[in-house]
Coordinates of C-alpha atoms in Angstrom, one line a residue:
X1 CA 15.5 13.3 -17.8
X2 CA 14.5 14.4 -21.3
X3 CA 12.5 12.9 -24.1
X4 CA 11.5 13.9 -27.6
X5 CA 8.0 14.5 -28.9
X6 CA 5.6 11.5 -28.8
X7 CA 7.3 10.2 -25.7
X8 CA 5.1 8.7 -23.1
X9 CA 5.4 8.9 -19.3
X10 CA 3.7 6.2 -17.2
X11 CA 4.0 6.6 -13.5
X12 CA 2.7 3.8 -11.3
X13 CA 1.8 0.2 -10.9
X14 CA -0.9 -2.2 -11.7
X15 CA -3.9 -1.9 -9.5
X16 CA -5.0 -4.7 -7.3
X17 CA -8.0 -5.5 -9.4
X18 CA -7.4 -6.5 -13.0
X19 CA -11.0 -7.3 -13.8
X20 CA -12.6 -6.1 -17.0
X21 CA -14.8 -3.1 -17.3
X22 CA -18.0 -4.9 -16.7
X23 CA -16.8 -6.4 -13.5
X24 CA -18.1 -5.4 -10.1
X25 CA -14.8 -3.9 -9.4
X26 CA -12.6 -2.5 -12.2
X27 CA -8.9 -2.2 -12.7
X28 CA -8.1 1.3 -11.4
X29 CA -5.4 3.0 -13.2
X30 CA -3.5 6.1 -13.7
X31 CA -0.8 7.4 -15.7
X32 CA 0.0 10.4 -17.7
X33 CA 0.5 10.3 -21.5
X34 CA 2.1 13.3 -23.1
X35 CA 2.3 13.6 -26.9
X36 CA 3.3 16.6 -29.0
X37 CA 5.9 18.8 -30.4
X38 CA 5.4 21.5 -27.9
X39 CA 7.3 21.6 -24.7
X40 CA 5.6 20.6 -21.4
X41 CA 7.1 22.2 -18.3
X42 CA 6.2 20.0 -15.4
X43 CA 8.0 18.2 -12.6
X44 CA 8.8 15.3 -15.0
X45 CA 11.0 17.5 -17.2
X46 CA 9.6 15.8 -20.3
X47 CA 9.3 17.5 -23.7
X48 CA 5.9 16.6 -24.9
X49 CA 2.6 17.9 -25.8
X50 CA -0.1 20.4 -25.5
X51 CA -2.6 18.0 -23.9
X52 CA -2.8 15.5 -21.1
X53 CA -4.7 12.2 -21.2
X54 CA -5.0 9.6 -18.5
X55 CA -4.1 6.1 -19.4
X56 CA -6.5 3.5 -18.1
X57 CA -4.0 0.7 -17.7
X58 CA -1.8 2.0 -14.9
X59 CA -2.4 3.2 -11.4
X60 CA -0.6 6.1 -9.8
X61 CA -3.3 8.7 -10.4
X62 CA -7.0 8.2 -9.8
X63 CA -9.7 9.6 -12.0
X64 CA -10.3 12.6 -9.7
X65 CA -6.6 13.5 -9.9
X66 CA -6.6 13.0 -13.7
X67 CA -9.5 15.4 -13.9
X68 CA -7.7 17.9 -11.7
X69 CA -4.5 17.6 -13.9
X70 CA -6.5 18.1 -17.1
X71 CA -8.3 21.2 -15.7
X72 CA -5.0 22.6 -14.5
X73 CA -3.3 22.1 -17.8
X74 CA -3.6 25.7 -18.8
X75 CA -1.7 27.4 -21.7
X76 CA 0.2 30.4 -20.5
X77 CA 1.3 32.9 -23.2
X78 CA 4.9 34.0 -23.3
X79 CA 6.4 37.0 -25.1
X80 CA 5.2 37.2 -28.8
X81 CA 8.6 36.1 -30.0
X82 CA 8.5 33.0 -27.9
X83 CA 6.6 29.8 -28.1
X84 CA 3.7 29.3 -25.7
X85 CA 4.1 26.6 -23.1
X86 CA 1.7 24.4 -21.3
X87 CA 2.0 23.6 -17.6
X88 CA 0.8 20.5 -15.7
X89 CA 0.0 21.4 -12.1
X90 CA -1.2 18.2 -10.4
X91 CA -3.4 18.7 -7.4
X92 CA -1.3 17.7 -4.5
X93 CA -3.2 18.1 -1.3
X94 CA -2.5 15.2 1.1
X95 CA 0.0 14.8 3.9
X96 CA 1.7 11.4 4.4
X97 CA 4.0 10.4 7.3
X98 CA 6.4 7.5 7.2
X99 CA 7.4 6.2 10.7
X100 CA 10.7 4.3 10.2
X101 CA 11.7 6.3 7.1
X102 CA 15.4 5.7 7.3
X103 CA 15.1 1.9 7.2
X104 CA 15.4 -0.7 4.4
X105 CA 11.7 -0.3 3.6
X106 CA 11.2 3.3 4.6
X107 CA 13.7 4.8 2.2
X108 CA 12.5 3.3 -1.1
X109 CA 8.9 3.7 0.1
X110 CA 9.5 7.4 0.7
X111 CA 10.9 7.7 -2.8
X112 CA 7.8 6.0 -4.4
X113 CA 5.4 8.1 -2.3
X114 CA 7.3 11.3 -3.3
X115 CA 6.4 10.4 -6.9
X116 CA 2.7 10.6 -6.2
X117 CA 1.0 13.8 -7.6
X118 CA -1.5 13.5 -4.7
X119 CA 1.0 14.2 -2.0
X120 CA 1.7 17.8 -0.9
X121 CA 3.7 17.0 2.2
X122 CA 5.9 14.0 3.0
X123 CA 7.0 13.7 6.6
X124 CA 9.8 11.3 7.4
X125 CA 10.4 10.1 11.0
X126 CA 13.0 7.8 12.5
X127 CA 15.1 7.5 15.6
X128 CA 18.3 8.4 13.6
X129 CA 19.7 9.0 10.2
X130 CA 16.6 10.5 8.7
X131 CA 17.9 14.0 7.9
X132 CA 20.1 12.7 5.1
X133 CA 17.3 10.7 3.7
X134 CA 15.0 13.8 3.6
X135 CA 17.7 16.0 2.1
X136 CA 18.4 13.5 -0.6
X137 CA 14.7 13.0 -1.4
X138 CA 14.0 16.7 -1.4
X139 CA 16.0 17.1 -4.6
X140 CA 13.5 15.1 -6.6
X141 CA 11.5 17.5 -8.7
X142 CA 8.1 16.3 -7.8
X143 CA 5.4 18.4 -6.1
X144 CA 5.6 17.2 -2.5
X145 CA 7.7 19.0 0.2
X146 CA 9.8 16.7 2.4
X147 CA 10.4 17.3 6.1
X148 CA 12.4 15.2 8.6
X149 CA 11.8 14.5 12.2
X150 CA 14.2 12.6 14.6
X151 CA 13.5 11.0 17.9
X152 CA 10.6 11.0 20.4
X153 CA 10.6 14.7 20.9
X154 CA 9.8 15.4 17.3
X155 CA 7.3 12.6 16.7
X156 CA 4.2 14.7 17.6
X157 CA 5.2 17.4 15.1
X158 CA 5.7 14.8 12.4
X159 CA 2.2 13.5 12.9
X160 CA 0.3 16.8 13.1
X161 CA -2.4 17.1 10.5
X162 CA -1.4 14.1 8.4
X163 CA -3.9 12.2 6.3
X164 CA -2.1 8.8 6.1
X165 CA 0.4 7.3 8.5
X166 CA 2.6 4.4 7.2
X167 CA 4.5 2.3 9.8
X168 CA 7.4 0.2 8.5
X169 CA 9.4 0.7 11.7
X170 CA 11.0 -2.2 13.4
X171 CA 13.7 -4.8 12.9
X172 CA 13.8 -7.0 9.7
X173 CA 13.7 -10.8 9.6
X174 CA 17.0 -12.6 9.4
X175 CA 17.7 -16.1 8.1
X176 CA 16.1 -18.7 10.4
X177 CA 13.7 -16.2 11.9
X178 CA 10.0 -16.3 11.6
X179 CA 7.8 -13.2 11.7
X180 CA 6.8 -14.3 15.1
X181 CA 10.4 -14.1 16.3
X182 CA 10.2 -10.4 15.7
X183 CA 7.2 -9.9 18.0
X184 CA 8.9 -8.8 21.3
X185 CA 10.9 -6.0 19.6
X186 CA 8.4 -4.8 17.0
X187 CA 5.4 -5.1 19.3
X188 CA 6.8 -2.4 21.6
X189 CA 7.8 -0.2 18.7
X190 CA 4.3 -0.3 17.1
X191 CA 2.6 0.3 20.5
X192 CA 4.6 3.4 21.1
X193 CA 4.1 4.8 17.7
X194 CA 0.3 4.1 17.7
X195 CA 0.1 6.0 21.0
X196 CA 1.6 9.0 19.3
X197 CA -0.8 8.6 16.3
X198 CA -3.8 8.4 18.7
X199 CA -2.7 11.7 20.4
X200 CA -1.8 13.7 17.3
X201 CA -3.8 12.5 14.2
X202 CA -6.5 10.0 15.3
X203 CA -8.5 10.5 12.1
X204 CA -5.6 9.5 9.8
X205 CA -5.6 6.3 7.8
X206 CA -3.1 4.0 9.5
X207 CA -1.1 1.5 7.4
X208 CA 0.8 -1.1 9.4
X209 CA 3.8 -2.8 7.7
X210 CA 5.8 -3.8 10.8
X211 CA 5.8 -7.6 11.2
X212 CA 4.3 -9.7 12.5
X213 CA 1.3 -7.9 10.9
X214 CA -1.0 -10.6 12.2
X215 CA -0.3 -9.4 15.7
X216 CA 0.8 -5.7 15.2
X217 CA -2.6 -4.7 13.7
X218 CA -4.5 -6.1 16.8
X219 CA -1.9 -4.3 19.0
X220 CA -2.7 -1.0 17.2
X221 CA -6.4 -1.6 17.5
X222 CA -6.2 -2.2 21.3
X223 CA -4.0 0.9 21.8
X224 CA -6.5 3.0 19.9
X225 CA -9.4 1.6 21.9
X226 CA -7.7 2.4 25.1
X227 CA -7.1 5.9 23.9
X228 CA -10.8 6.2 22.9
X229 CA -10.1 6.9 19.2
X230 CA -10.4 3.6 17.5
X231 CA -12.0 3.6 14.1
X232 CA -11.8 0.1 12.6
X233 CA -12.4 1.5 9.1
X234 CA -9.1 3.4 9.2
X235 CA -6.7 0.7 10.4
X236 CA -5.1 -1.4 7.8
X237 CA -2.5 -4.2 7.8
X238 CA -0.6 -3.9 4.5
X239 CA -0.8 -7.3 2.9
X240 CA -0.5 -6.0 -0.7
X241 CA 2.8 -7.7 -1.2
X242 CA 1.1 -11.1 -1.0
X243 CA -1.2 -10.0 -3.9
X244 CA 1.7 -8.5 -5.9
X245 CA 3.6 -11.8 -5.5
X246 CA 0.6 -13.9 -6.4
X247 CA -0.1 -11.8 -9.5
X248 CA 3.5 -12.1 -10.6
X249 CA 3.9 -15.8 -10.1
X250 CA 0.6 -16.7 -11.8
X251 CA 1.4 -14.5 -14.8
X252 CA 4.8 -16.2 -15.1
X253 CA 3.3 -19.6 -14.7
X254 CA 0.5 -19.1 -17.2
X255 CA 2.3 -16.8 -19.6
X256 CA -0.3 -14.0 -19.0
X257 CA 0.0 -10.3 -19.3
X258 CA 0.8 -9.2 -15.8
X259 CA -1.5 -6.1 -16.0
X260 CA -4.5 -8.4 -16.6
X261 CA -3.8 -10.7 -13.6
X262 CA -5.6 -10.3 -10.3
X263 CA -5.4 -13.0 -7.5
X264 CA -7.2 -12.2 -4.3
X265 CA -5.2 -13.2 -1.2
X266 CA -7.0 -13.7 2.1
X267 CA -6.3 -14.7 5.7
X268 CA -3.2 -13.1 7.2
X269 CA 0.4 -12.2 6.4
X270 CA 2.6 -15.0 7.5
X271 CA 3.2 -18.6 6.4
X272 CA 0.1 -20.7 6.0
X273 CA -2.2 -17.8 7.0
X274 CA -1.4 -16.4 3.5
X275 CA -4.1 -18.0 1.3
X276 CA -4.1 -17.1 -2.4
X277 CA -7.5 -17.9 -3.9
X278 CA -6.3 -19.1 -7.2
X279 CA -9.8 -20.3 -8.2
X280 CA -10.8 -16.6 -8.2
X281 CA -8.0 -15.5 -10.5
X282 CA -8.9 -13.0 -13.2
X283 CA -8.7 -13.6 -16.0
X284 CA -10.2 -17.1 -15.4
X285 CA -7.5 -19.7 -15.8
X286 CA -7.3 -23.4 -15.1
X287 CA -4.8 -24.9 -12.6
X288 CA -3.9 -28.5 -12.0
X289 CA -4.0 -29.7 -8.4
X290 CA -0.2 -29.8 -8.5
X291 CA 0.0 -26.2 -9.8
X292 CA -2.3 -25.0 -7.1
X293 CA -0.2 -26.6 -4.3
X294 CA 3.1 -25.4 -5.7
X295 CA 1.9 -21.8 -6.4
X296 CA 0.3 -21.6 -2.9
X297 CA 3.5 -22.7 -1.2
X298 CA 5.6 -20.4 -3.4
X299 CA 3.5 -17.4 -2.5
X300 CA 3.5 -18.3 1.2
X301 CA 7.2 -18.8 1.3
X302 CA 8.2 -15.9 -0.9
X303 CA 9.3 -13.7 2.0
X304 CA 11.5 -16.5 3.4
X305 CA 13.1 -16.9 -0.1
X306 CA 14.2 -13.3 -0.1
X307 CA 15.5 -13.4 3.4
X308 CA 17.6 -16.4 2.6
X309 CA 18.8 -15.0 -0.7
X310 CA 20.0 -11.8 1.1
X311 CA 21.9 -14.0 3.5
X312 CA 21.5 -11.8 6.6
X313 CA 21.6 -8.5 4.7
X314 CA 17.9 -7.9 5.1
X315 CA 14.4 -9.0 4.1
X316 CA 12.0 -8.1 1.3
X317 CA 12.5 -4.3 1.3
X318 CA 12.1 -3.3 -2.4
X319 CA 9.0 -5.4 -3.2
X320 CA 7.5 -4.5 0.1
X321 CA 8.1 -0.8 -0.6
X322 CA 6.5 -1.2 -4.0
X323 CA 3.5 -2.9 -2.6
X324 CA 3.1 -0.4 0.3
X325 CA 3.3 2.5 -2.1
X326 CA 0.6 1.0 -4.1
X327 CA -1.7 0.7 -1.1
X328 CA -0.9 4.3 0.0
X329 CA -1.8 5.5 -3.5
X330 CA -5.1 3.6 -3.4
X331 CA -5.8 5.2 0.0
X332 CA -5.1 8.6 -1.4
X333 CA -7.3 8.0 -4.4
X334 CA -10.1 7.0 -2.1
X335 CA -9.6 10.1 0.0
X336 CA -9.6 12.1 -3.2
X337 CA -13.0 10.9 -4.0
X338 CA -12.4 8.0 -6.3
X339 CA -15.4 5.7 -5.7
X340 CA -14.0 2.6 -7.3
X341 CA -10.9 1.6 -5.3
X342 CA -10.4 -2.0 -4.2
X343 CA -7.4 -3.6 -2.5
X344 CA -6.8 -6.6 -0.3
X345 CA -5.9 -5.7 3.3
X346 CA -5.8 -7.2 6.9
X347 CA -8.6 -5.4 8.8
X348 CA -11.2 -5.8 11.4
X349 CA -13.6 -8.2 9.8
X350 CA -16.8 -10.2 10.3
X351 CA -16.3 -12.4 7.3
X352 CA -15.1 -15.3 9.6
X353 CA -15.2 -15.9 13.3
X354 CA -11.8 -14.2 13.6
X355 CA -11.8 -10.5 14.6
X356 CA -9.2 -9.6 12.0
X357 CA -8.9 -11.1 8.5
X358 CA -7.3 -10.1 5.2
X359 CA -9.7 -9.9 2.2
X360 CA -10.7 -7.7 -0.6
X361 CA -12.1 -4.4 0.6
X362 CA -13.6 -1.3 -1.0
X363 CA -11.9 1.9 0.1
X364 CA -13.6 5.3 0.4
X365 CA -13.1 8.7 2.0
X366 CA -13.8 7.2 5.5
X367 CA -11.7 4.1 5.0
X368 CA -13.2 0.7 4.6
X369 CA -16.5 1.0 2.9
X370 CA -17.2 -2.7 2.3
X371 CA -15.7 -6.2 2.8
X372 CA -16.0 -8.2 -0.4
X373 CA -17.7 -11.4 1.0
X374 CA -18.3 -13.0 -2.4
X375 CA -14.7 -14.0 -2.8
X376 CA -15.0 -16.4 0.1
X377 CA -17.9 -18.1 -1.5
X378 CA -17.6 -21.1 -3.8
X379 CA -14.1 -22.0 -2.8
X380 CA -12.5 -25.2 -4.0
X381 CA -12.1 -28.1 -1.6
X382 CA -8.3 -27.3 -1.4
X383 CA -9.0 -23.6 -0.5
X384 CA -11.7 -24.4 2.0
X385 CA -9.4 -26.8 3.8
X386 CA -6.5 -24.3 3.7
X387 CA -8.9 -21.6 5.1
X388 CA -9.9 -23.8 8.0
X389 CA -6.2 -24.8 8.6
X390 CA -5.0 -21.2 8.9
X391 CA -7.6 -20.0 11.4
X392 CA -6.0 -21.5 14.6
X393 CA -2.6 -19.9 13.8
X394 CA -4.1 -16.6 12.9
X395 CA -6.3 -16.6 16.0
X396 CA -3.3 -17.3 18.2
X397 CA -1.4 -14.4 16.6
X398 CA -4.3 -12.0 17.1
X399 CA -4.7 -13.0 20.8
X400 CA -1.0 -12.6 21.3
X401 CA -1.2 -9.0 20.1
X402 CA -4.2 -8.2 22.2
X403 CA -2.7 -9.8 25.3
X404 CA 0.5 -7.8 24.8
X405 CA -1.3 -4.5 25.1
X406 CA -3.3 -5.6 28.1
X407 CA -0.1 -6.4 29.9
X408 CA 1.5 -3.1 28.9
X409 CA 0.0 0.1 30.3
X410 CA -0.9 2.6 27.6
X411 CA 0.5 6.1 28.2
X412 CA -2.2 8.6 29.1

C-alpha cells in the first residue's frame, strides 16, 4: 500500500465511551496521522511525514503507546547524497494468545490483533488447520511475530508467558439454535482450555467469547477457583458486540455521527439478558416509547438475525471479531498504563444480587479497577422492568455453568 504526501492513516475503532472531554470517562482514541513530503519507513508502508501525531478520535493506540511512538520517531541520517528518513518504531511489548484461532471468529480476530502496535507476539492455537492461518498472517508487515500451536500437546507452550488470552473456541450457532443449545459442547471446551490457562499463565487477562457467555464465564471462574488461581479482576466475558450493535443502530436511527454515540449495555449476552440502557445514551437523545422497544428488541435479536441471514453458514463472526479486537486493545492499553480505559463487560459483580453481570467497567493494569454503578441509577420504568425480567434467566445460566464444573472433575 502506498500513499502520497498528506495522506492520513487511521488504525482502529471507536472506543466504547463516546462522552465529551469533561465527562467522568472520556472517549479513548488512537490513531496515527502522518503528513509530509518526506518518506516514512514503517510497517504501514506509507509515504508521509517527518512527525507523528496521535488522533484523539480513534482507538487502536492508547496515549502511552502514542507517547512511545512519538519518542521513537527518530531521524536517522543517510549518506550525504541521500534524503534523511524518519522511522516509526511502535513499542510492541505484549503477548496475546488466541485459542480457537482457525475458526470463523479466530481468523479475522487474529488479523485485527496483528494490527495492534502494542502486540509483540501473537500465539495462535487450535486443534487443526492453524499452521496455514499463522503462515498467512505472518506475511502482514506489522510488528508482532506470529506462532502456531496445534493440539493438546502444544497448548501449554502456546500459553507460556502470555499477557492476554482470548477464547473464541467452540461451535457456532446455527439457524434455530439458541446460545444455550451450544452449552454441552462449548462448556467442555472452555473448561479444558481454562484448566490449561490456570496451569500456564494464571496472571493473564482472560477474555471469554465462547457462547453461551452467560454460562461459560462462571465455568471459567469455578475452574480457576478449583485450581487456586482465580482473580475476578482478570476474567472477562466479551459483550462488546452488544455495545457495538447498540451504537450502530442508535446512530442510524437518530442520524448521529457514529463516533459520538455511546450506549451502555448491561445484564448478560443472550436474548432478553442483553439490556441496552438507551436513556443513558451519549450524546443525550430522546426516544419515543415505540423506538425504545423496537431498538431494544433489535439489539437483543441482532445475533439471531445474522445466523438466519447466513442460512447455516455460520454466526456473527466478523462483527464479533471486530468487537473482540476492540476489547483486547482496551485491555492492552490498560496494561500499558493508560488510566482512562472504560468498556462494558460481563464480570464478577456486586451491582445486583447476581454474582456475574455485564456493566461498564474501568480497566487498569490489574484488570477491573471499578464497576460503574451510576449507570444503573435513575433508569426509566421500561429499563427497570427489563432489568428485573432478565435476572431469573441470567441467574439460571450462571447456576448452570457453576453446576457443570462441580459435576466434572477438574484435572490436577
